[in-house]
Short mmCIF file of C-alpha atoms in Angstrom, two decimals:
data_model
loop_
_atom_site.label_atom_id
_atom_site.label_comp_id
_atom_site.label_asym_id
_atom_site.label_seq_id
_atom_site.Cartn_x
_atom_site.Cartn_y
_atom_site.Cartn_z
CA UNK Q 1 91.89 148.62 95.11
CA UNK Q 2 94.16 151.62 95.53
CA UNK Q 3 97.33 150.87 97.42
CA UNK Q 4 100.14 153.00 98.81
CA UNK Q 5 103.35 151.14 99.58
CA UNK Q 6 106.13 152.45 101.79
CA UNK Q 7 109.58 150.91 101.97
CA UNK Q 8 111.40 149.90 103.97
CA UNK Q 9 109.02 149.05 106.81
CA UNK Q 10 111.70 149.99 109.33
CA UNK Q 11 115.17 151.43 109.21
CA UNK Q 12 118.04 151.78 111.70
CA UNK Q 13 120.44 154.61 110.90
CA UNK Q 14 123.54 155.79 112.68
CA UNK Q 15 123.39 159.34 114.03
CA UNK Q 16 124.94 161.70 111.51
CA UNK Q 17 124.25 159.48 108.50
CA UNK Q 18 121.83 160.49 105.78
CA UNK Q 19 118.97 158.26 104.72
CA UNK Q 20 116.00 158.06 102.41
CA UNK Q 21 112.87 156.01 101.95
CA UNK Q 22 110.16 155.53 99.38
CA UNK Q 23 106.44 155.95 98.93
CA UNK Q 24 104.86 154.27 95.88
CA UNK Q 25 101.34 155.11 94.73
CA UNK Q 26 99.13 154.61 91.66
CA UNK Q 27 100.22 156.95 88.88
CA UNK Q 28 96.73 157.51 87.48
CA UNK Q 29 94.29 160.14 88.76
CA UNK Q 30 96.95 161.78 90.91
CA UNK Q 31 95.95 164.85 92.88
CA UNK Q 32 98.31 165.25 95.84
CA UNK Q 33 100.88 163.40 97.94
CA UNK Q 34 101.27 164.06 101.68
CA UNK Q 35 104.15 163.24 104.04
CA UNK Q 36 103.71 163.18 107.83
CA UNK Q 37 106.03 162.50 110.75
CA UNK Q 38 104.64 160.61 113.75
CA UNK Q 39 106.74 160.57 116.87
CA UNK Q 40 105.92 158.11 119.65
CA UNK Q 41 103.27 159.42 122.06
CA UNK Q 42 102.65 162.48 119.88
CA UNK Q 43 100.26 163.40 117.06
CA UNK Q 44 101.18 162.97 113.41
CA UNK Q 45 102.53 166.21 112.01
CA UNK Q 46 102.46 167.31 108.37
CA UNK Q 47 105.81 167.66 106.63
CA UNK Q 48 104.87 168.27 103.00
CA UNK Q 49 101.93 168.35 100.61
CA UNK Q 50 103.09 167.95 97.03
CA UNK Q 51 100.97 168.33 93.94
CA UNK Q 52 103.19 168.82 90.87
CA UNK Q 53 105.33 166.28 89.05
CA UNK Q 54 108.98 167.08 89.74
CA UNK Q 55 108.13 168.97 92.95
CA UNK Q 56 110.93 169.16 95.50
CA UNK Q 57 110.21 170.46 98.99
CA UNK Q 58 112.55 171.07 101.89
CA UNK Q 59 112.10 171.65 105.62
CA UNK Q 60 115.41 171.94 107.47
CA UNK Q 61 117.32 168.67 106.98
CA UNK Q 62 114.30 166.90 105.47
CA UNK Q 63 113.41 167.05 101.80
CA UNK Q 64 111.06 165.23 99.46
CA UNK Q 65 110.75 164.67 95.73
CA UNK Q 66 107.75 163.66 93.66
CA UNK Q 67 107.40 161.70 90.43
CA UNK Q 68 103.73 161.45 89.53
CA UNK Q 69 104.32 159.78 86.15
CA UNK Q 70 105.98 156.72 87.67
CA UNK Q 71 104.14 156.93 90.98
CA UNK Q 72 106.78 157.46 93.68
CA UNK Q 73 108.04 159.98 96.18
CA UNK Q 74 111.30 159.92 98.13
CA UNK Q 75 111.85 161.41 101.57
CA UNK Q 76 115.46 162.31 102.41
CA UNK Q 77 116.92 163.10 105.82
CA UNK Q 78 120.38 164.63 105.87
CA UNK Q 79 122.64 164.14 108.89
CA UNK Q 80 120.15 162.13 111.00
CA UNK Q 81 119.65 163.21 114.61
CA UNK Q 82 117.98 161.32 117.49
CA UNK Q 83 114.94 163.61 117.23
CA UNK Q 84 114.35 162.30 113.70
CA UNK Q 85 113.32 158.94 115.19
CA UNK Q 86 109.67 158.57 114.21
CA UNK Q 87 107.33 156.81 111.83
CA UNK Q 88 107.05 158.59 108.49
CA UNK Q 89 103.71 158.26 106.74
CA UNK Q 90 102.78 159.09 103.20
CA UNK Q 91 99.28 159.45 101.85
CA UNK Q 92 97.97 159.77 98.31
CA UNK Q 93 94.96 161.84 97.31
CA UNK Q 94 93.37 160.17 94.31
CA UNK Q 95 91.14 162.38 92.24
CA UNK Q 96 88.10 160.15 91.94
CA UNK Q 97 88.20 158.55 95.38
CA UNK Q 98 87.97 161.85 97.25
CA UNK Q 99 89.97 160.74 100.26
CA UNK Q 100 93.56 160.16 101.36
CA UNK Q 101 94.91 156.63 100.99
CA UNK Q 102 97.64 155.96 103.55
CA UNK Q 103 100.76 153.84 103.52
CA UNK Q 104 101.66 151.76 106.57
CA UNK Q 105 104.68 153.96 107.30
CA UNK Q 106 108.45 153.66 107.58
CA UNK Q 107 109.70 153.47 111.16
CA UNK Q 108 113.04 155.26 111.48
CA UNK Q 109 115.30 154.63 114.47
CA UNK Q 110 118.42 156.73 114.89
CA UNK Q 111 121.23 155.01 116.78
CA UNK Q 112 123.47 157.35 118.80
CA UNK L 1 97.12 177.36 121.48
CA UNK L 2 95.07 176.08 118.55
CA UNK L 3 94.76 172.39 118.07
CA UNK L 4 92.71 169.23 118.23
CA UNK L 5 91.80 167.56 121.48
CA UNK L 6 90.78 163.93 121.67
CA UNK L 7 89.46 162.26 124.78
CA UNK L 8 89.76 159.96 126.49
CA UNK L 9 93.30 158.72 125.85
CA UNK L 10 92.31 155.16 126.78
CA UNK L 11 88.84 153.63 126.66
CA UNK L 12 87.54 150.18 127.50
CA UNK L 13 84.36 148.76 126.06
CA UNK L 14 82.27 145.94 127.40
CA UNK L 15 80.41 143.55 125.12
CA UNK L 16 77.22 145.09 123.74
CA UNK L 17 78.14 148.57 124.86
CA UNK L 18 78.26 151.74 122.76
CA UNK L 19 81.12 154.12 123.50
CA UNK L 20 81.75 157.65 122.26
CA UNK L 21 85.12 159.18 121.45
CA UNK L 22 85.38 162.94 121.65
CA UNK L 23 87.14 165.20 119.14
CA UNK L 24 87.21 168.99 119.47
CA UNK L 25 89.14 171.51 117.36
CA UNK L 26 89.63 175.26 117.72
CA UNK L 27 91.39 175.75 114.39
CA UNK L 28 88.22 176.94 112.63
CA UNK L 29 88.62 174.07 110.15
CA UNK L 30 85.71 173.04 107.97
CA UNK L 31 86.72 169.41 107.41
CA UNK L 32 87.08 166.75 110.12
CA UNK L 33 87.96 163.08 109.89
CA UNK L 34 88.06 159.89 111.91
CA UNK L 35 90.69 157.28 111.18
CA UNK L 36 91.37 153.87 112.61
CA UNK L 37 94.86 152.41 112.91
CA UNK L 38 95.57 148.71 113.26
CA UNK L 39 99.11 147.33 113.68
CA UNK L 40 101.06 147.14 110.42
CA UNK L 41 98.37 148.90 108.40
CA UNK L 42 97.88 152.39 107.04
CA UNK L 43 95.28 154.70 108.50
CA UNK L 44 91.78 153.81 107.33
CA UNK L 45 89.02 156.38 107.01
CA UNK L 46 85.88 155.77 109.04
CA UNK L 47 83.91 158.97 108.47
CA UNK L 48 84.59 162.51 107.35
CA UNK L 49 82.68 165.77 107.42
CA UNK L 50 83.18 168.77 105.17
CA UNK L 51 80.65 171.02 106.85
CA UNK L 52 78.36 171.22 109.86
CA UNK L 53 75.38 168.84 109.75
CA UNK L 54 76.90 166.82 106.91
CA UNK L 55 79.17 163.78 106.93
CA UNK L 56 80.18 160.98 104.61
CA UNK L 57 81.12 157.35 105.13
CA UNK L 58 84.69 156.26 104.62
CA UNK L 59 85.89 152.79 103.74
CA UNK L 60 85.12 151.18 107.11
CA UNK L 61 82.03 152.99 108.44
CA UNK L 62 80.09 149.86 109.44
CA UNK L 63 79.56 149.71 113.20
CA UNK L 64 80.36 153.39 113.70
CA UNK L 65 78.31 156.58 113.79
CA UNK L 66 79.17 160.28 113.92
CA UNK L 67 77.52 163.66 114.27
CA UNK L 68 78.61 167.17 113.32
CA UNK L 69 76.27 169.56 115.13
CA UNK L 70 78.99 172.15 115.70
CA UNK L 71 81.98 173.12 113.58
CA UNK L 72 84.32 172.45 116.47
CA UNK L 73 83.11 168.98 117.38
CA UNK L 74 82.99 165.60 115.60
CA UNK L 75 82.31 162.77 118.08
CA UNK L 76 82.59 159.14 117.00
CA UNK L 77 80.37 156.44 118.50
CA UNK L 78 81.59 152.87 118.33
CA UNK L 79 78.44 150.79 118.45
CA UNK L 80 77.90 147.21 119.56
CA UNK L 81 77.63 146.32 115.86
CA UNK L 82 81.38 146.90 115.49
CA UNK L 83 82.64 143.41 116.25
CA UNK L 84 86.34 144.20 116.25
CA UNK L 85 86.65 147.63 117.83
CA UNK L 86 90.07 147.26 119.43
CA UNK L 87 92.27 149.79 117.65
CA UNK L 88 93.88 153.23 117.89
CA UNK L 89 91.54 156.01 116.73
CA UNK L 90 92.79 159.31 115.34
CA UNK L 91 90.77 162.43 114.70
CA UNK L 92 92.01 165.05 112.24
CA UNK L 93 90.91 168.32 110.71
CA UNK L 94 91.83 170.48 107.73
CA UNK L 95 90.80 173.73 106.12
CA UNK L 96 89.27 171.79 103.24
CA UNK L 97 89.82 168.49 101.49
CA UNK L 98 92.20 167.63 98.67
CA UNK L 99 95.59 169.28 99.02
CA UNK L 100 95.17 170.75 102.49
CA UNK L 101 97.37 169.26 105.20
CA UNK L 102 95.75 167.49 108.11
CA UNK L 103 96.12 168.37 111.77
CA UNK L 104 95.78 165.42 114.12
CA UNK L 105 94.72 164.80 117.68
CA UNK L 106 96.75 162.59 120.00
CA UNK L 107 94.49 159.58 119.58
CA UNK L 108 92.32 157.23 121.66
CA UNK L 109 93.24 153.59 122.29
CA UNK L 110 90.04 151.54 122.50
CA UNK L 111 90.15 148.07 123.96
CA UNK L 112 87.46 145.46 124.59
CA UNK L 113 87.06 144.03 128.09
#
């Protein structure tokens, strides 16, 4: 059974602090790794789709890295702001399964 | 504005009743998906469709049915055979499968009366 683990489950961060969290996935048959942000009462929104080992992607204060050999990706948020409060989801596209396998998410709460 | 529209936002089902959740997209995407979310779990795939008049079962298709008669539309029917239908349902679309990002609707919360 393919499993995607996200840690921590939830995280409280002071406004202005930087933070990061992890997505772990099976290292075999890797095809792509997705990150999404899901704000309360809104639709999930794509942040990054990463396909190559060593990939680093950046969008404003948010960046992500990918290690396909050991099966993990980190999401970093620099200088957290209240609008960063959301659940961050990662999903792994496994080559033979032909669908995205989703983690349960990391819920980020920014304290003013 | 292009996007995905799901309706209704909230839906209540009586015992033995079939209910249909609507999903419409105007993004000209080929692929569409239905996911179910339960508390504390990752999204689970119910059905997906890569092209009009074709769809494939996901991991939890039992008790659900879909159709894809038009590119823009991918309705999901929750049948009376689905014994635990209470969940949050998300529809999504993408240009293709694999490494294409998904665009999501705002979801439907289904509850059993």
